[in-house]
Short mmCIF file of C-alpha atoms and ligand atoms in Angstrom, two decimals:
data_model
loop_
_atom_site.label_atom_id
_atom_site.label_comp_id
_atom_site.label_asym_id
_atom_site.label_seq_id
_atom_site.Cartn_x
_atom_site.Cartn_y
_atom_site.Cartn_z
CA MET A 1 110.04 103.01 121.79
CA GLU A 2 110.32 105.71 124.38
CA ARG A 3 111.44 108.66 122.35
CA LYS A 4 108.79 110.82 120.74
CA ILE A 5 108.50 110.80 117.00
CA ARG A 6 109.15 114.23 115.54
CA VAL A 7 107.25 115.35 112.49
CA LEU A 8 107.57 118.42 110.32
CA VAL A 9 104.31 119.27 108.63
CA ALA A 10 105.12 121.42 105.64
CA LYS A 11 103.23 123.21 102.92
CA PRO A 12 105.33 123.49 99.82
CA GLY A 13 104.19 125.62 96.92
CA LEU A 14 101.89 128.51 96.43
CA ASP A 15 98.50 127.43 97.59
CA GLY A 16 97.12 129.49 100.41
CA HIS A 17 95.07 127.05 102.45
CA ASP A 18 96.47 125.27 105.43
CA ARG A 19 93.39 124.09 107.26
CA GLY A 20 94.07 120.50 106.21
CA ALA A 21 97.72 120.69 107.25
CA LEU A 22 96.76 122.14 110.63
CA VAL A 23 94.22 119.40 111.19
CA ILE A 24 96.85 116.75 110.45
CA ALA A 25 99.37 118.49 112.68
CA GLN A 26 96.97 118.49 115.60
CA ALA A 27 95.88 114.92 114.98
CA LEU A 28 99.47 113.69 115.01
CA ARG A 29 100.05 115.57 118.24
CA ASP A 30 97.03 113.78 119.66
CA GLU A 31 98.76 110.54 118.63
CA GLY A 32 101.68 111.50 120.85
CA MET A 33 104.03 112.89 118.23
CA GLU A 34 105.88 116.18 118.36
CA VAL A 35 104.84 118.26 115.41
CA VAL A 36 106.43 121.35 113.95
CA TYR A 37 104.47 123.27 111.35
CA THR A 38 106.32 125.36 108.80
CA GLY A 39 103.56 127.68 107.75
CA LEU A 40 102.44 128.40 104.20
CA ARG A 41 104.33 128.74 100.95
CA GLN A 42 107.58 127.03 101.75
CA THR A 43 110.14 126.13 99.15
CA PRO A 44 111.55 122.60 99.18
CA ALA A 45 114.89 124.07 100.32
CA GLN A 46 113.27 125.84 103.26
CA ILE A 47 111.42 122.68 104.22
CA VAL A 48 114.56 120.57 104.14
CA ALA A 49 116.48 123.18 106.13
CA SER A 50 113.75 123.23 108.81
CA ALA A 51 113.62 119.43 108.89
CA VAL A 52 117.35 119.15 109.46
CA GLN A 53 117.38 121.94 112.00
CA GLU A 54 114.42 120.51 113.91
CA ASP A 55 115.93 117.04 113.72
CA VAL A 56 112.66 115.44 112.68
CA ASP A 57 112.03 111.81 111.79
CA VAL A 58 109.33 112.52 109.29
CA ILE A 59 108.26 115.25 106.89
CA GLY A 60 104.58 115.40 106.05
CA LEU A 61 104.04 117.38 102.87
CA SER A 62 100.66 118.78 102.06
CA CYS A 63 100.00 120.22 98.68
CA LEU A 64 96.79 121.46 97.13
CA SER A 65 98.19 123.46 94.23
CA GLY A 66 98.79 120.54 91.89
CA ALA A 67 102.56 121.00 91.87
CA HIS A 68 103.21 117.92 93.99
CA ASN A 69 104.96 116.06 91.16
CA GLU A 70 107.74 118.64 91.16
CA LEU A 71 107.76 119.71 94.81
CA PHE A 72 107.65 116.36 96.60
CA PRO A 73 110.52 114.69 94.71
CA GLU A 74 112.51 117.90 95.06
CA VAL A 75 112.24 117.64 98.85
CA VAL A 76 113.51 114.06 98.68
CA ARG A 77 116.37 115.08 96.41
CA LEU A 78 117.45 117.91 98.70
CA LEU A 79 117.32 115.64 101.74
CA LYS A 80 119.74 113.32 99.98
CA GLU A 81 121.95 116.25 99.14
CA GLN A 82 122.02 117.17 102.84
CA GLY A 83 122.77 113.59 103.86
CA ALA A 84 119.40 113.50 105.59
CA GLU A 85 117.76 110.82 103.48
CA ASP A 86 116.88 108.87 106.62
CA ILE A 87 114.06 111.35 107.16
CA ILE A 88 110.87 109.71 106.00
CA VAL A 89 108.74 111.75 103.63
CA VAL A 90 105.00 111.28 103.36
CA GLY A 91 102.56 113.35 101.38
CA GLY A 92 98.94 114.34 101.27
CA GLY A 93 96.57 116.92 99.91
CA VAL A 94 94.84 116.91 96.59
CA ILE A 95 96.71 114.25 94.70
CA PRO A 96 95.19 112.29 91.86
CA ASP A 97 95.49 108.52 92.23
CA GLU A 98 97.44 108.26 88.99
CA ASP A 99 100.25 110.40 90.42
CA ILE A 100 100.79 108.19 93.45
CA PRO A 101 103.01 105.54 91.83
CA PHE A 102 105.26 108.25 90.41
CA LEU A 103 105.63 109.90 93.82
CA GLU A 104 106.28 106.62 95.59
CA GLU A 105 108.94 105.75 93.04
CA ASN A 106 110.53 109.08 93.78
CA GLY A 107 111.05 108.52 97.44
CA ILE A 108 107.73 109.49 98.99
CA ALA A 109 107.13 106.68 101.47
CA LYS A 110 103.38 107.02 101.25
CA VAL A 111 100.77 109.31 99.80
CA PHE A 112 97.66 109.72 101.90
CA THR A 113 94.47 110.58 100.12
CA PRO A 114 91.91 112.88 101.76
CA GLY A 115 89.78 110.07 103.19
CA THR A 116 92.66 108.53 105.17
CA LYS A 117 92.09 108.28 108.91
CA THR A 118 94.78 110.07 110.93
CA LYS A 119 95.14 106.96 113.05
CA ASP A 120 96.24 105.07 109.93
CA THR A 121 98.68 107.82 109.03
CA ALA A 122 100.12 107.71 112.55
CA ASP A 123 100.34 103.90 112.51
CA PHE A 124 102.11 104.01 109.17
CA ILE A 125 104.65 106.50 110.50
CA ARG A 126 105.28 104.47 113.64
CA HIS A 127 105.70 101.31 111.62
CA LYS A 128 108.11 102.98 109.20
CA ILE A 129 110.23 104.30 112.05
CA ASP A 130 110.32 100.93 113.79
CA GLU A 131 111.42 99.44 110.48
CA LYS A 132 114.16 102.03 110.18
CA ASP A 133 115.29 101.37 113.73
CA GLY A 134 115.53 97.69 112.88
CA ILE A 135 112.55 96.80 114.99
CA SER A 136 110.47 94.75 112.64
CA ALA A 137 107.57 93.99 114.88
CA PRO A 138 106.86 90.27 114.92
CA ILE A 139 103.13 90.77 114.85
CA MET A 140 101.69 87.33 115.32
CA ASP A 141 98.44 85.87 116.53
CA SER A 142 97.49 86.81 120.03
CA PRO A 143 98.54 84.28 122.66
CA ASN A 144 95.65 81.96 123.49
CA LYS A 145 95.22 82.80 127.13
CA ILE A 146 97.00 83.37 130.40
CA GLU A 147 98.17 79.84 131.05
CA HIS A 148 99.03 80.60 134.65
CA ILE A 149 100.33 83.23 137.01
CA GLY A 150 103.37 82.13 138.97
CA ILE A 151 103.55 83.17 142.61
CA ALA A 152 106.72 82.69 144.65
CA VAL A 153 105.98 81.39 148.14
CA LYS A 154 108.11 80.45 151.11
CA ASN A 155 105.99 77.55 152.24
CA LEU A 156 104.04 75.68 149.62
CA GLU A 157 101.76 73.74 151.98
CA GLU A 158 100.68 76.84 153.84
CA ALA A 159 100.12 78.77 150.64
CA VAL A 160 98.05 75.95 149.14
CA LYS A 161 96.01 75.83 152.30
CA PHE A 162 95.20 79.51 152.00
CA TYR A 163 94.30 79.42 148.33
CA THR A 164 92.13 76.31 148.62
CA GLN A 165 90.48 76.91 151.96
CA MET A 166 90.14 80.67 152.00
CA LEU A 167 89.56 81.26 148.31
CA GLY A 168 88.03 77.93 147.31
CA LEU A 169 90.41 77.23 144.43
CA LYS A 170 90.75 73.64 143.30
CA LEU A 171 94.17 72.04 143.78
CA LEU A 172 95.26 70.24 140.64
CA GLY A 173 98.39 68.72 142.15
CA PHE A 174 101.97 69.08 143.24
CA GLU A 175 105.02 68.66 141.07
CA THR A 176 108.76 69.00 141.47
CA VAL A 177 110.73 70.52 138.63
CA GLU A 178 114.32 69.38 139.24
CA SER A 179 115.86 71.60 136.60
CA GLU A 180 114.38 74.70 138.22
CA GLN A 181 114.88 73.54 141.78
CA VAL A 182 111.28 74.22 142.60
CA ARG A 183 108.26 72.43 143.90
CA VAL A 184 105.04 73.77 142.46
CA ALA A 185 101.34 73.45 143.06
CA PHE A 186 98.78 74.26 140.40
CA LEU A 187 95.40 75.66 141.32
CA GLU A 188 92.60 75.83 138.83
CA ILE A 189 90.78 79.11 138.30
CA GLY A 190 88.43 79.16 135.32
CA GLU A 191 90.40 78.32 132.23
CA THR A 192 93.63 79.49 133.78
CA ARG A 193 95.67 78.55 136.82
CA LEU A 194 97.80 79.82 139.62
CA GLU A 195 101.21 78.23 139.96
CA LEU A 196 102.62 78.45 143.47
CA LEU A 197 106.36 77.96 143.51
CA GLU A 198 108.56 77.03 146.43
CA ALA A 199 112.34 76.78 146.17
CA THR A 200 113.90 73.38 146.87
CA ASP A 201 117.40 74.82 146.96
CA GLU A 202 118.85 78.14 148.01
CA ASN A 203 120.32 78.56 144.53
CA SER A 204 116.93 78.28 142.89
CA ALA A 205 115.71 81.36 141.04
CA ILE A 206 112.67 81.38 143.30
CA ALA A 207 114.83 81.49 146.44
CA LYS A 208 116.78 84.40 144.99
CA PHE A 209 113.58 86.15 144.00
CA ILE A 210 112.17 85.88 147.52
CA THR A 211 115.42 87.07 149.08
CA LYS A 212 115.43 90.08 146.82
CA LYS A 213 111.78 91.01 146.60
CA GLY A 214 109.87 88.87 149.06
CA GLU A 215 106.99 86.59 148.19
CA GLY A 216 104.73 87.66 145.36
CA ILE A 217 103.94 87.43 141.69
CA HIS A 218 106.98 85.96 139.99
CA HIS A 219 105.88 85.52 136.41
CA ILE A 220 102.95 85.46 134.01
CA ALA A 221 102.74 82.59 131.56
CA LEU A 222 101.08 83.01 128.18
CA ASN A 223 99.88 79.97 126.31
CA VAL A 224 101.01 80.22 122.69
CA ASP A 225 101.20 78.23 119.51
CA ASN A 226 104.30 78.44 117.31
CA GLN A 227 106.45 78.86 120.39
CA GLN A 228 109.82 78.51 118.65
CA GLU A 229 108.74 80.70 115.76
CA ARG A 230 107.74 83.41 118.20
CA LEU A 231 111.02 83.19 120.07
CA ASP A 232 112.94 83.46 116.80
CA ALA A 233 110.89 86.45 115.70
CA LEU A 234 111.35 88.18 119.05
CA LYS A 235 115.05 87.51 119.00
CA ASN A 236 115.33 88.94 115.50
CA ALA A 237 113.48 92.02 116.66
CA GLY A 238 116.08 92.55 119.36
CA VAL A 239 113.88 91.51 122.27
CA ARG A 240 115.96 90.18 125.14
CA LEU A 241 115.22 86.55 125.90
CA ILE A 242 116.20 84.36 128.80
CA HIS A 243 115.68 81.21 126.74
CA GLU A 244 116.10 81.15 122.99
CA THR A 245 114.78 77.62 122.83
CA PRO A 246 112.06 76.22 125.08
CA LYS A 247 112.78 73.67 127.76
CA LEU A 248 110.56 71.25 129.58
CA GLY A 249 108.82 72.86 132.53
CA ALA A 250 106.07 71.85 134.92
CA HIS A 251 102.86 70.22 133.74
CA ASN A 252 104.43 68.86 130.57
CA ASN A 253 104.74 72.35 129.16
CA MET A 254 107.59 73.58 127.04
CA VAL A 255 108.56 76.93 128.51
CA ALA A 256 110.75 79.89 127.64
CA PHE A 257 111.10 83.20 129.42
CA LEU A 258 111.44 86.71 128.08
CA HIS A 259 113.69 89.04 130.02
CA PRO A 260 111.85 91.48 132.30
CA LYS A 261 113.97 94.29 130.84
CA ALA A 262 112.12 93.73 127.57
CA THR A 263 108.65 93.42 129.05
CA ASN A 264 108.19 96.42 131.31
CA GLY A 265 109.44 94.60 134.35
CA VAL A 266 107.31 91.49 134.12
CA LEU A 267 108.91 88.08 133.78
CA LEU A 268 106.89 86.61 130.92
CA GLU A 269 106.82 82.93 130.16
CA LEU A 270 105.71 81.61 126.80
CA CYS A 271 104.46 78.09 127.14
CA GLN A 272 103.07 75.43 124.91
CA GLN A 273 102.00 71.86 125.58
CA ALA A 274 104.99 69.56 125.07
CA GLU A 275 103.26 67.28 122.54
CA LYS A 276 102.21 70.21 120.40
CA ALA A 277 105.68 71.73 120.52
CA GLU A 278 107.19 68.35 119.68
CA LEU A 279 104.91 67.84 116.69
CA GLN A 280 105.68 71.27 115.42
CA GLY A 281 109.41 70.68 115.85
CA HIS A 282 109.16 67.53 113.77
CA ALA A 283 107.05 69.20 111.14
CA ASP A 284 109.67 71.90 110.85
CA GLY A 285 112.31 69.25 110.41
CA HIS A 286 114.23 70.11 113.57
CA LYS A 287 113.84 69.47 117.22
ZN1 ZN B 301 105.31 79.09 135.05
#
């Protein structure tokens, strides 16, 4: 998400210490959030008014006086009254463990105890906001490795000559992928590969790429397991895909591309060995 998360750090009630609140405010700023601090001794009504006025995403309540069981739910209640219940409320301060369930039942998204790392608080806030925005992050296992880097070239033979003779890479072979209207050469480099791609037709995506941008890196392919599951999860999270289901690509890989608009300008390919993908498809009861 590009927009900055806005947080109101507020001190409801009568206690006169705000060192803790100030520390949290600064720490959240360090995490890239915009933080407004209300100052001491705020009533729930004042806090809610500031939150609405400042158009914040989150209110962080800090209370040391022991009145949290009245003050925190009151803030939640007033937010509802103002039609601002989409503002997430979290709390901290001196709060006995046994009060936490009560507060969470009363609309406090999370109560942070004094030992909580600010990083965890910030992560929680970010996660909550993503959830609210409908971005449920499909956190999965890391892809296994960079399967290959695809490089668009005008002349495959000449490019292969350079990469083998000048750089000493090992040529694994040539292949034509009819569906993509490309001829490719794979070069081995450690456990990954370079894929040089030459267009076989002027309508090929590679031909268009070269016309538009010239030769160069065309895509990065990540080797994954659970390819279809990942695509489904990404789709559900609103990530723009070029292929919602994988298709057979070069080297007996099932491939699917994510749209560069979704990936900071990089055409990303998710690929998985065809046999593995096939097995998984069968195990899932669909193909
Ligand atoms: Zn590729």
